[in-house]
Amino acid sequence: MNNNSIPPTPASPKPVAPVSEHTAGFSGYFPTWCPGCGNFGIWQALKMTFNKMKFDPDRLSIVFGIGCSGNMNDFLWANSFHALHGRAIPNAIGIKIANHDLPVVVIVGDGDCYGEGGNHFLHAARGNHDITVIVHDNRVYGLTTGQVAPTASQGFKSKSTPQGIIEVPVNPIALAVSQGATFVAQGFSGDMNQLVELIEKGVAHKGFSLVNIFQPCVTFNQINSYNWYRDRIYKLTSENHNPRDLNSAWQKSQEVTEKIPLGVVYDVDRPTYTDSLPQLSGKPLLDSALNIDLAQFINDFV
Amino acid sequence: MIDITVKIGGEAGFGIMTTGLLLGKIATRSGYHAFEYSEYPSLIRGGHNVIEVRISDEKVYSQQKQVDILLCLNLETFNKHASEVKEGGIIVYDTEKIPESKLNKPDVNLTYVHVPFVSILQEHKLSTVMLNNIALGALMHLLGADLNILNAAIVENFARKNQEIIDKNILAAKLGYEKTQKEMPQGYKLKLPKLKNIIPRLYISGNEMIGLASIAAGCRFYAAYPMTPTSALLHYLASQAQNCGMVVKHAEDEISVINMALGASFAGVRSMIGTSGGGFALMVESVSLAGITETPIVIVMGQRPGPATGMPTWTEQGDLLFVLHAGHGEFPKILLAPGDVEEAYKLTITAFNLAEIYQTPVFIIGDKYLQEGHQSVEKSIIEGYKFKIDRGKLLSQEELSKLTEYKRYLITKDGISPRAIPGMKGSLHQANSYTHGEDGHTSEEADVRIKQVEKRNKKAQTFLMNDFQMPVLYGNRQTPLTLISWGSVKAPILQAMSKFKDKFNYLHFSYLWPLDKIKIKNLLASPKKTLLVENNSHAQLGQLLTMVTGIEFPEKLLKYSGRPLYPEEILDKIDSMSS
């Protein structure tokens, strides 16, 4: 129940995005985001990742949420479903269950994923559904012109919280780690090379993967700017962190103010939801025959 | 004609429902028609449960008010229901557990049969859960049925348990049978005679029938969040999922339920969801999403009395107009309401075809009365029902490859666009919740908007031309009175009609939306006198028909106590109109 004030209408009827060897095949209309928006970095990183992974746009399914990030539906071409606000994750789970051979990526914002759709996020992590959730975390609502997001720092003043927000922010990394996600990473839209690496690892991971991406909103959030992040971020390495260790991951998840870690926070193996269904062991659900012998089912009622 | 109603009552948690189910099943196997109706509170233990099974050698459509045999497993059953037992009937109870001093015996000639259920259990060291088999054994004797049929049913029912448990249950039934045999006076008349021609029938609930039909229709994904009266559909399909290759998902909430199903359907599998009014209220935003993304989905909406939590385990038809108007914005949807298990089978299969042909949500509107009650139906009707799985304009890879350009929301004459599945070569498209152009991209241009609105609206016209079914008229066309109703009210109306064939006829609506305005108006103009019968207080079908045709329904029989209509009440109303 998000409404737009900034029209999402594509300006041009033809794809005009620069077609390079890194982004070919996935480019749609040129984005309508504000100049300097952190979404540009994520958009480029996604296209570069999909090309690097040699994905075919026909055989990649992307579910977009509603928000500035979701408007990427017109700028990034794949077989996509543009969901309702908050509901992209269950759509993605349905797609994956129907055809577990398709890579399924979810593009959502912080309000969409941690606010309106928060319940779905928890349960998708628990179920280890093999989808990759890319969250654009800018701590503010952009498309509805500047209200507070669930990730906003306490005290953040916005149109909906002119006296400052009373609640403490959601901790996406801690939430995902604690609820059974098997791959949890954090990136920054100012570092595209690392983003490509994190998104690739997330998509390649078998199971539920979250890539939470800090993405400055240059229009509605003057506090959490590119420089604000650059002053705080540092990279996780094999020296300072073991992503297969829950305690270490939990510790890193608590670093949210002074020092903020970027990289793979948690990465473990657990059977995925579809791998745990004997019905899907042979072939995707989509390919199973529709006509079955009813006699055995009818006879149960005689 | 044989027409016996057996009512069994006791505390929740003592297997009353299983007793009733097995009794109906045994009667069906013995060649009789059976119809089951139960009343129980929203509790797991304690509270008062009753189940009644009507058994006849002629077709039975519904329950009736009068009871022939009342089996009381507690005092409450005796005192609440003894007055329903008709002259010459039988009441079975445990004299050791139910003291005579507390009984309110009615002032008619009844036979009282004393079966000491509790002391039989104690004497033979049987557990309390086996009490229902003593009761069944007693009923087998009272009905003159063959104990072996019950024994076979017990073996089936406990197939997964060890032999000792099976033996103990069979012993319990035998003890109940023998004790009753000793107690009963010779020569009483209620017995069910052995039938010569036993027609094979199913004994099945509405929920199970919808589930069976979804298997037949090639449903590959069912999602639900438990909610009475549709939970049993989830249980049935979950139990059969691996046998039929379906994925059944109990999701975290109803919003997730419908969105998972839309995702699965977008990716190409036939998908169904089930809920009741409260859960459906949560789904409503996504019904609209199905409408604009043109994603097929079958939604089973089992009604129960609202508002809010209402009376969870009781029945009502209070959500017709809610479902009709569910979803913001304008888009076509199709509403079907089965009146009995046979219709539930056929309409569910039809629903899957219509959802894919029209690429829009299709509803199966049921209620507690239809979905939870068991009815017997000829096996040959179900086995012999011929249908095709019609996936509408779903493209094959071959068809898709021939296209020079694929447009998901192509403007067409019938309003329906070719549909490709993600993963096919050349299928690139988006299903978009925003207003979009033919290629699926977001657009706010006026002409694009108008064309897509008209395209979606056109689907309703195409449906009316190709697939709409007029209401069915039951009974003699010449009778002076026409009853009008929908869904499960069909049961008590046809039951009433079976006794008084020339009093009235009945116009049964099972295709509820879209409605053909002109045809329905002409049809409703012909009866001299009508009586609208509904299981709600707002006369919702009446409102809908008035909205479409302008015709009003001055005479109404509306029931909204949470109980279904009884044939007796319908006949009383008809009598009061003519006097």
mmCIF file with all atom_site columns, N, CA and C in Angstrom, chain B residues 483-485 489 493 531-536 539 554-560 565-574 577:
data_model
loop_
_atom_site.group_PDB
_atom_site.id
_atom_site.type_symbol
_atom_site.label_atom_id
_atom_site.label_alt_id
_atom_site.label_comp_id
_atom_site.label_asym_id
_atom_site.label_entity_id
_atom_site.label_seq_id
_atom_site.pdbx_PDB_ins_code
_atom_site.Cartn_x
_atom_site.Cartn_y
_atom_site.Cartn_z
_atom_site.occupancy
_atom_site.B_iso_or_equiv
_atom_site.pdbx_formal_charge
_atom_site.auth_seq_id
_atom_site.auth_comp_id
_atom_site.auth_asym_id
_atom_site.auth_atom_id
_atom_site.pdbx_PDB_model_num
ATOM 1  N N  . LEU B 1 483 ? -38.604 -21.792 -5.886 1.00 0.00 ? 483 LEU B N  1
ATOM 2  C CA . LEU B 1 483 ? -37.613 -21.465 -4.864 1.00 0.00 ? 483 LEU B CA 1
ATOM 3  C C  . LEU B 1 483 ? -36.313 -21.084 -5.569 1.00 0.00 ? 483 LEU B C  1
ATOM 4  N N  . ILE B 1 484 ? -35.640 -20.089 -5.036 1.00 0.00 ? 484 ILE B N  1
ATOM 5  C CA . ILE B 1 484 ? -34.384 -19.641 -5.638 1.00 0.00 ? 484 ILE B CA 1
ATOM 6  C C  . ILE B 1 484 ? -33.309 -19.679 -4.565 1.00 0.00 ? 484 ILE B C  1
ATOM 7  N N  . SER B 1 485 ? -32.207 -20.357 -4.861 1.00 0.00 ? 485 SER B N  1
ATOM 8  C CA . SER B 1 485 ? -31.111 -20.376 -3.897 1.00 0.00 ? 485 SER B CA 1
ATOM 9  C C  . SER B 1 485 ? -29.801 -20.744 -4.590 1.00 0.00 ? 485 SER B C  1
ATOM 10 N N  . VAL B 1 489 ? -27.588 -24.891 0.033  1.00 0.00 ? 489 VAL B N  1
ATOM 11 C CA . VAL B 1 489 ? -29.018 -24.890 0.372  1.00 0.00 ? 489 VAL B CA 1
ATOM 12 C C  . VAL B 1 489 ? -29.790 -25.822 -0.574 1.00 0.00 ? 489 VAL B C  1
ATOM 13 N N  . ILE B 1 493 ? -33.453 -28.162 0.158  1.00 0.00 ? 493 ILE B N  1
ATOM 14 C CA . ILE B 1 493 ? -34.541 -27.867 -0.785 1.00 0.00 ? 493 ILE B CA 1
ATOM 15 C C  . ILE B 1 493 ? -34.914 -29.127 -1.566 1.00 0.00 ? 493 ILE B C  1
ATOM 16 N N  . LEU B 1 531 ? -39.723 -17.731 -3.971 1.00 0.00 ? 531 LEU B N  1
ATOM 17 C CA . LEU B 1 531 ? -39.280 -17.695 -2.569 1.00 0.00 ? 531 LEU B CA 1
ATOM 18 C C  . LEU B 1 531 ? -37.758 -17.817 -2.582 1.00 0.00 ? 531 LEU B C  1
ATOM 19 N N  . LEU B 1 532 ? -37.120 -16.769 -2.090 1.00 0.00 ? 532 LEU B N  1
ATOM 20 C CA . LEU B 1 532 ? -35.662 -16.765 -2.014 1.00 0.00 ? 532 LEU B CA 1
ATOM 21 C C  . LEU B 1 532 ? -35.252 -17.431 -0.704 1.00 0.00 ? 532 LEU B C  1
ATOM 22 N N  . VAL B 1 533 ? -34.387 -18.430 -0.786 1.00 0.00 ? 533 VAL B N  1
ATOM 23 C CA . VAL B 1 533 ? -33.951 -19.158 0.418  1.00 0.00 ? 533 VAL B CA 1
ATOM 24 C C  . VAL B 1 533 ? -32.435 -19.027 0.535  1.00 0.00 ? 533 VAL B C  1
ATOM 25 N N  . GLU B 1 534 ? -31.975 -18.476 1.636  1.00 0.00 ? 534 GLU B N  1
ATOM 26 C CA . GLU B 1 534 ? -30.523 -18.358 1.810  1.00 0.00 ? 534 GLU B CA 1
ATOM 27 C C  . GLU B 1 534 ? -30.129 -18.573 3.260  1.00 0.00 ? 534 GLU B C  1
ATOM 28 N N  . ASN B 1 535 ? -28.883 -19.031 3.416  1.00 0.00 ? 535 ASN B N  1
ATOM 29 C CA . ASN B 1 535 ? -28.323 -19.278 4.749  1.00 0.00 ? 535 ASN B CA 1
ATOM 30 C C  . ASN B 1 535 ? -27.517 -18.042 5.198  1.00 0.00 ? 535 ASN B C  1
ATOM 31 N N  . ASN B 1 536 ? -28.176 -16.874 5.161  1.00 0.00 ? 536 ASN B N  1
ATOM 32 C CA . ASN B 1 536 ? -27.551 -15.620 5.601  1.00 0.00 ? 536 ASN B CA 1
ATOM 33 C C  . ASN B 1 536 ? -28.664 -14.644 5.945  1.00 0.00 ? 536 ASN B C  1
ATOM 34 N N  . ALA B 1 539 ? -29.707 -11.722 2.446  1.00 0.00 ? 539 ALA B N  1
ATOM 35 C CA . ALA B 1 539 ? -30.265 -12.189 1.168  1.00 0.00 ? 539 ALA B CA 1
ATOM 36 C C  . ALA B 1 539 ? -29.312 -11.837 0.017  1.00 0.00 ? 539 ALA B C  1
ATOM 37 N N  . PRO B 1 554 ? -39.699 -10.425 -2.921 1.00 0.00 ? 554 PRO B N  1
ATOM 38 C CA . PRO B 1 554 ? -40.391 -10.049 -1.689 1.00 0.00 ? 554 PRO B CA 1
ATOM 39 C C  . PRO B 1 554 ? -40.463 -11.176 -0.658 1.00 0.00 ? 554 PRO B C  1
ATOM 40 N N  . GLU B 1 555 ? -40.567 -12.418 -1.130 1.00 0.00 ? 555 GLU B N  1
ATOM 41 C CA . GLU B 1 555 ? -40.682 -13.527 -0.175 1.00 0.00 ? 555 GLU B CA 1
ATOM 42 C C  . GLU B 1 555 ? -39.317 -14.155 0.064  1.00 0.00 ? 555 GLU B C  1
ATOM 43 N N  . LYS B 1 556 ? -38.935 -14.190 1.335  1.00 0.00 ? 556 LYS B N  1
ATOM 44 C CA . LYS B 1 556 ? -37.604 -14.722 1.658  1.00 0.00 ? 556 LYS B CA 1
ATOM 45 C C  . LYS B 1 556 ? -37.674 -15.665 2.847  1.00 0.00 ? 556 LYS B C  1
ATOM 46 N N  . LEU B 1 557 ? -36.835 -16.688 2.796  1.00 0.00 ? 557 LEU B N  1
ATOM 47 C CA . LEU B 1 557 ? -36.582 -17.511 3.982  1.00 0.00 ? 557 LEU B CA 1
ATOM 48 C C  . LEU B 1 557 ? -35.077 -17.421 4.240  1.00 0.00 ? 557 LEU B C  1
ATOM 49 N N  . LEU B 1 558 ? -34.720 -16.718 5.296  1.00 0.00 ? 558 LEU B N  1
ATOM 50 C CA . LEU B 1 558 ? -33.304 -16.506 5.598  1.00 0.00 ? 558 LEU B CA 1
ATOM 51 C C  . LEU B 1 558 ? -32.983 -17.114 6.955  1.00 0.00 ? 558 LEU B C  1
ATOM 52 N N  . LYS B 1 559 ? -31.897 -17.838 7.025  1.00 0.00 ? 559 LYS B N  1
ATOM 53 C CA . LYS B 1 559 ? -31.508 -18.450 8.307  1.00 0.00 ? 559 LYS B CA 1
ATOM 54 C C  . LYS B 1 559 ? -30.061 -18.083 8.581  1.00 0.00 ? 559 LYS B C  1
ATOM 55 N N  . TYR B 1 560 ? -29.792 -17.578 9.765  1.00 0.00 ? 560 TYR B N  1
ATOM 56 C CA . TYR B 1 560 ? -28.450 -17.098 10.067 1.00 0.00 ? 560 TYR B CA 1
ATOM 57 C C  . TYR B 1 560 ? -28.070 -17.413 11.504 1.00 0.00 ? 560 TYR B C  1
ATOM 58 N N  . LEU B 1 565 ? -30.214 -24.882 6.884  1.00 0.00 ? 565 LEU B N  1
ATOM 59 C CA . LEU B 1 565 ? -31.670 -24.983 6.763  1.00 0.00 ? 565 LEU B CA 1
ATOM 60 C C  . LEU B 1 565 ? -32.075 -26.447 6.826  1.00 0.00 ? 565 LEU B C  1
ATOM 61 N N  . TYR B 1 566 ? -33.272 -26.682 7.361  1.00 0.00 ? 566 TYR B N  1
ATOM 62 C CA . TYR B 1 566 ? -33.840 -28.028 7.393  1.00 0.00 ? 566 TYR B CA 1
ATOM 63 C C  . TYR B 1 566 ? -34.984 -28.089 6.389  1.00 0.00 ? 566 TYR B C  1
ATOM 64 N N  . PRO B 1 567 ? -35.184 -29.243 5.762  1.00 0.00 ? 567 PRO B N  1
ATOM 65 C CA . PRO B 1 567 ? -36.300 -29.358 4.815  1.00 0.00 ? 567 PRO B CA 1
ATOM 66 C C  . PRO B 1 567 ? -37.637 -29.016 5.471  1.00 0.00 ? 567 PRO B C  1
ATOM 67 N N  . GLU B 1 568 ? -37.757 -29.369 6.753  1.00 0.00 ? 568 GLU B N  1
ATOM 68 C CA . GLU B 1 568 ? -39.009 -29.084 7.470  1.00 0.00 ? 568 GLU B CA 1
ATOM 69 C C  . GLU B 1 568 ? -39.279 -27.583 7.516  1.00 0.00 ? 568 GLU B C  1
ATOM 70 N N  . GLU B 1 569 ? -38.212 -26.791 7.722  1.00 0.00 ? 569 GLU B N  1
ATOM 71 C CA . GLU B 1 569 ? -38.387 -25.331 7.808  1.00 0.00 ? 569 GLU B CA 1
ATOM 72 C C  . GLU B 1 569 ? -38.820 -24.751 6.460  1.00 0.00 ? 569 GLU B C  1
ATOM 73 N N  . ILE B 1 570 ? -38.287 -25.335 5.400  1.00 0.00 ? 570 ILE B N  1
ATOM 74 C CA . ILE B 1 570 ? -38.636 -24.859 4.057  1.00 0.00 ? 570 ILE B CA 1
ATOM 75 C C  . ILE B 1 570 ? -40.114 -25.158 3.769  1.00 0.00 ? 570 ILE B C  1
ATOM 76 N N  . LEU B 1 571 ? -40.537 -26.369 4.128  1.00 0.00 ? 571 LEU B N  1
ATOM 77 C CA . LEU B 1 571 ? -41.941 -26.744 3.898  1.00 0.00 ? 571 LEU B CA 1
ATOM 78 C C  . LEU B 1 571 ? -42.883 -25.897 4.755  1.00 0.00 ? 571 LEU B C  1
ATOM 79 N N  . ASP B 1 572 ? -42.466 -25.617 6.007  1.00 0.00 ? 572 ASP B N  1
ATOM 80 C CA . ASP B 1 572 ? -43.297 -24.769 6.881  1.00 0.00 ? 572 ASP B CA 1
ATOM 81 C C  . ASP B 1 572 ? -43.479 -23.383 6.274  1.00 0.00 ? 572 ASP B C  1
ATOM 82 N N  . LYS B 1 573 ? -42.379 -22.849 5.732  1.00 0.00 ? 573 LYS B N  1
ATOM 83 C CA . LYS B 1 573 ? -42.436 -21.513 5.135  1.00 0.00 ? 573 LYS B CA 1
ATOM 84 C C  . LYS B 1 573 ? -43.386 -21.510 3.925  1.00 0.00 ? 573 LYS B C  1
ATOM 85 N N  . ILE B 1 574 ? -43.287 -22.559 3.122  1.00 0.00 ? 574 ILE B N  1
ATOM 86 C CA . ILE B 1 574 ? -44.147 -22.648 1.931  1.00 0.00 ? 574 ILE B CA 1
ATOM 87 C C  . ILE B 1 574 ? -45.621 -22.732 2.355  1.00 0.00 ? 574 ILE B C  1
ATOM 88 N N  . MET B 1 577 ? -46.926 -19.407 3.421  1.00 0.00 ? 577 MET B N  1
ATOM 89 C CA . MET B 1 577 ? -47.170 -18.484 2.301  1.00 0.00 ? 577 MET B CA 1
ATOM 90 C C  . MET B 1 577 ? -48.521 -18.738 1.654  1.00 0.00 ? 577 MET B C  1
#
